[in-house]
């Protein structure tokens, strides 16, 4: 289970981090709130939950409420940066990454329930440790190569080589 979940978690975090670089916090918050929709879809797909209209309406109300709260919190933002993103078309990529984050996070939480269905018999410390070991074994070589080839661009622009190796 840890080997399946580890790459999903890493991709989820990368999508979230890059989405924050490429879109506004407002758009990121609204699109990230859509994870409840994806979670419900995955839960129905994996037969962890039943589809009902009441649940569907509740999810729609939650998403609408999240959008309203996010929009209310965005009043008075600087619009210069947002306009620059729009001209470059980066906001579209950032928005797609925000949706990818929401879907991946929903998949991660649903698969937790699928693989670890009996919570009383599951040692979460062991599971998370195995997931961490899987991440280190699989992704440290890949991330090291990406860092050396400057594959992450602006995501780690303030990360020096000394700090990278210290981490």
Short mmCIF file of C-alpha atoms in Angstrom, two decimals:
data_model
loop_
_atom_site.label_atom_id
_atom_site.label_comp_id
_atom_site.label_asym_id
_atom_site.label_seq_id
_atom_site.Cartn_x
_atom_site.Cartn_y
_atom_site.Cartn_z
CA UNK A 1 0.00 0.00 0.00
CA UNK A 2 2.82 2.41 0.86
CA UNK A 3 4.44 1.87 -2.55
CA UNK A 4 1.19 2.76 -4.30
CA UNK A 5 0.43 5.75 -2.09
CA UNK A 6 3.91 7.33 -2.05
CA UNK A 7 4.00 8.48 -5.70
CA UNK A 8 0.44 9.77 -5.46
CA UNK A 9 1.39 11.88 -2.45
CA UNK A 10 4.52 13.27 -4.14
CA UNK A 11 2.65 14.15 -7.34
CA UNK A 12 -0.11 15.71 -5.24
CA UNK A 13 2.35 17.97 -3.42
CA UNK A 14 4.20 18.94 -6.61
CA UNK A 15 0.93 19.85 -8.31
CA UNK A 16 -0.06 21.99 -5.32
CA UNK A 17 3.31 23.76 -5.07
CA UNK A 18 3.50 24.53 -8.78
CA UNK A 19 -0.13 25.67 -8.83
CA UNK A 20 0.72 28.28 -6.20
CA UNK A 21 3.50 29.58 -8.43
CA UNK A 22 1.34 29.82 -11.53
CA UNK A 23 -2.07 30.99 -10.35
CA UNK A 24 -3.55 33.25 -7.72
CA UNK A 25 -4.15 32.08 -4.18
CA UNK A 26 -7.85 32.80 -4.71
CA UNK A 27 -8.10 30.50 -7.73
CA UNK A 28 -6.01 27.87 -5.96
CA UNK A 29 -8.28 27.92 -2.92
CA UNK A 30 -11.46 27.63 -4.97
CA UNK A 31 -10.16 24.80 -7.13
CA UNK A 32 -8.59 22.94 -4.20
CA UNK A 33 -11.97 22.96 -2.48
CA UNK A 34 -13.19 20.75 -5.31
CA UNK A 35 -11.41 17.79 -3.70
CA UNK A 36 -14.69 16.91 -1.97
CA UNK A 37 -16.24 16.31 -5.38
CA UNK A 38 -13.39 14.05 -6.43
CA UNK A 39 -13.43 12.25 -3.08
CA UNK A 40 -17.12 11.49 -3.46
CA UNK A 41 -16.58 10.27 -7.04
CA UNK A 42 -13.69 8.00 -6.00
CA UNK A 43 -15.58 6.72 -2.95
CA UNK A 44 -18.53 5.74 -5.14
CA UNK A 45 -16.18 4.21 -7.74
CA UNK A 46 -14.38 2.07 -5.12
CA UNK A 47 -17.73 1.21 -3.51
CA UNK A 48 -16.86 2.84 -0.21
CA UNK A 49 -19.98 4.99 -0.35
CA UNK A 50 -23.33 5.02 -2.11
CA UNK A 51 -24.43 7.74 -4.48
CA UNK A 52 -27.38 9.69 -3.14
CA UNK A 53 -28.86 12.98 -4.25
CA UNK A 54 -28.69 14.33 -0.70
CA UNK A 55 -24.91 13.84 -0.61
CA UNK A 56 -24.57 15.35 -4.06
CA UNK A 57 -26.52 18.46 -3.08
CA UNK A 58 -24.50 18.76 0.15
CA UNK A 59 -21.26 18.67 -1.87
CA UNK A 60 -22.53 21.33 -4.28
CA UNK A 61 -23.54 23.57 -1.35
CA UNK A 62 -20.10 23.08 0.24
CA UNK A 63 -18.27 23.95 -2.99
CA UNK A 64 -20.44 27.04 -3.56
CA UNK A 65 -19.79 28.13 0.03
CA UNK A 66 -16.04 27.65 -0.43
CA UNK A 67 -16.09 29.72 -3.60
CA UNK A 68 -18.03 32.52 -1.88
CA UNK A 69 -15.73 32.60 1.14
CA UNK A 70 -12.65 32.58 -1.08
CA UNK A 71 -13.97 35.37 -3.29
CA UNK A 72 -14.92 37.44 -0.25
CA UNK A 73 -11.38 37.07 1.09
CA UNK A 74 -9.81 38.21 -2.18
CA UNK A 75 -11.16 41.78 -2.10
CA UNK A 76 -8.36 44.36 -2.29
CA UNK A 77 -5.70 42.11 -3.84
CA UNK A 78 -3.00 43.47 -6.10
CA UNK A 79 -4.12 42.93 -9.66
CA UNK A 80 -0.81 43.65 -11.46
CA UNK A 81 0.60 40.19 -10.79
CA UNK A 82 -2.66 38.51 -11.76
CA UNK A 83 -2.78 40.47 -15.04
CA UNK A 84 0.79 39.42 -15.88
CA UNK A 85 -0.17 35.75 -15.34
CA UNK A 86 -3.20 36.15 -17.58
CA UNK A 87 -1.12 37.67 -20.39
CA UNK A 88 1.35 34.79 -20.24
CA UNK A 89 -1.38 32.16 -20.01
CA UNK A 90 0.21 30.75 -16.86
CA UNK A 91 -2.99 30.97 -14.86
CA UNK A 92 -4.55 28.24 -17.01
CA UNK A 93 -1.69 25.86 -16.22
CA UNK A 94 -1.85 26.85 -12.55
CA UNK A 95 -5.61 26.23 -12.46
CA UNK A 96 -5.18 22.82 -14.09
CA UNK A 97 -2.51 21.97 -11.51
CA UNK A 98 -4.87 23.05 -8.72
CA UNK A 99 -7.51 20.67 -10.08
CA UNK A 100 -4.88 17.94 -10.44
CA UNK A 101 -3.95 18.50 -6.80
CA UNK A 102 -7.59 18.21 -5.74
CA UNK A 103 -8.06 14.98 -7.70
CA UNK A 104 -4.79 13.44 -6.49
CA UNK A 105 -5.50 14.35 -2.88
CA UNK A 106 -8.96 12.82 -3.18
CA UNK A 107 -7.45 9.68 -4.68
CA UNK A 108 -4.88 9.55 -1.85
CA UNK A 109 -7.50 9.82 0.90
CA UNK A 110 -9.80 7.31 -0.81
CA UNK A 111 -7.00 4.80 -1.31
CA UNK A 112 -6.10 5.17 2.37
CA UNK A 113 -9.56 3.85 3.16
CA UNK A 114 -9.31 1.13 0.49
CA UNK A 115 -5.93 -0.20 1.60
CA UNK A 116 -6.28 0.45 5.33
CA UNK A 117 -9.93 -0.39 5.81
CA UNK A 118 -9.51 -1.87 9.30
CA UNK A 119 -8.23 1.08 11.32
CA UNK A 120 -7.88 -0.92 14.55
CA UNK A 121 -5.36 -3.34 13.03
CA UNK A 122 -3.36 -0.73 11.14
CA UNK A 123 -0.18 0.70 12.59
CA UNK A 124 -0.25 4.17 11.02
CA UNK A 125 3.26 4.97 12.23
CA UNK A 126 4.61 1.94 10.38
CA UNK A 127 2.56 2.74 7.27
CA UNK A 128 3.73 6.37 7.15
CA UNK A 129 7.33 5.27 7.81
CA UNK A 130 7.15 2.81 4.92
CA UNK A 131 5.67 5.50 2.73
CA UNK A 132 8.51 7.84 3.69
CA UNK A 133 11.11 5.18 2.94
CA UNK A 134 9.46 4.54 -0.44
CA UNK A 135 9.56 8.27 -1.19
CA UNK A 136 13.23 8.52 -0.25
CA UNK A 137 14.25 5.44 -2.24
CA UNK A 138 12.26 6.38 -5.34
CA UNK A 139 12.25 10.15 -5.47
CA UNK A 140 15.54 11.36 -3.97
CA UNK A 141 17.50 10.18 -7.02
CA UNK A 142 14.92 11.69 -9.37
CA UNK A 143 14.74 15.00 -7.48
CA UNK A 144 18.54 15.16 -7.23
CA UNK A 145 18.80 14.78 -11.00
CA UNK A 146 16.05 17.35 -11.59
CA UNK A 147 17.75 19.78 -9.21
CA UNK A 148 21.13 19.38 -10.89
CA UNK A 149 19.54 19.88 -14.34
CA UNK A 150 17.48 22.83 -13.04
CA UNK A 151 14.32 20.92 -13.81
CA UNK A 152 12.26 22.49 -11.06
CA UNK A 153 12.83 26.07 -12.17
CA UNK A 154 11.21 28.67 -9.95
CA UNK A 155 9.91 26.18 -7.40
CA UNK A 156 13.30 25.90 -5.72
CA UNK A 157 14.99 29.08 -6.93
CA UNK A 158 16.00 30.09 -3.39
CA UNK A 159 17.34 26.61 -2.63
CA UNK A 160 21.12 26.53 -2.86
CA UNK A 161 23.08 23.37 -3.60
CA UNK A 162 24.48 23.35 -0.04
CA UNK A 163 20.99 23.57 1.45
CA UNK A 164 19.73 20.89 -0.93
CA UNK A 165 22.40 18.41 0.17
CA UNK A 166 21.84 19.33 3.82
CA UNK A 167 18.17 18.40 3.50
#
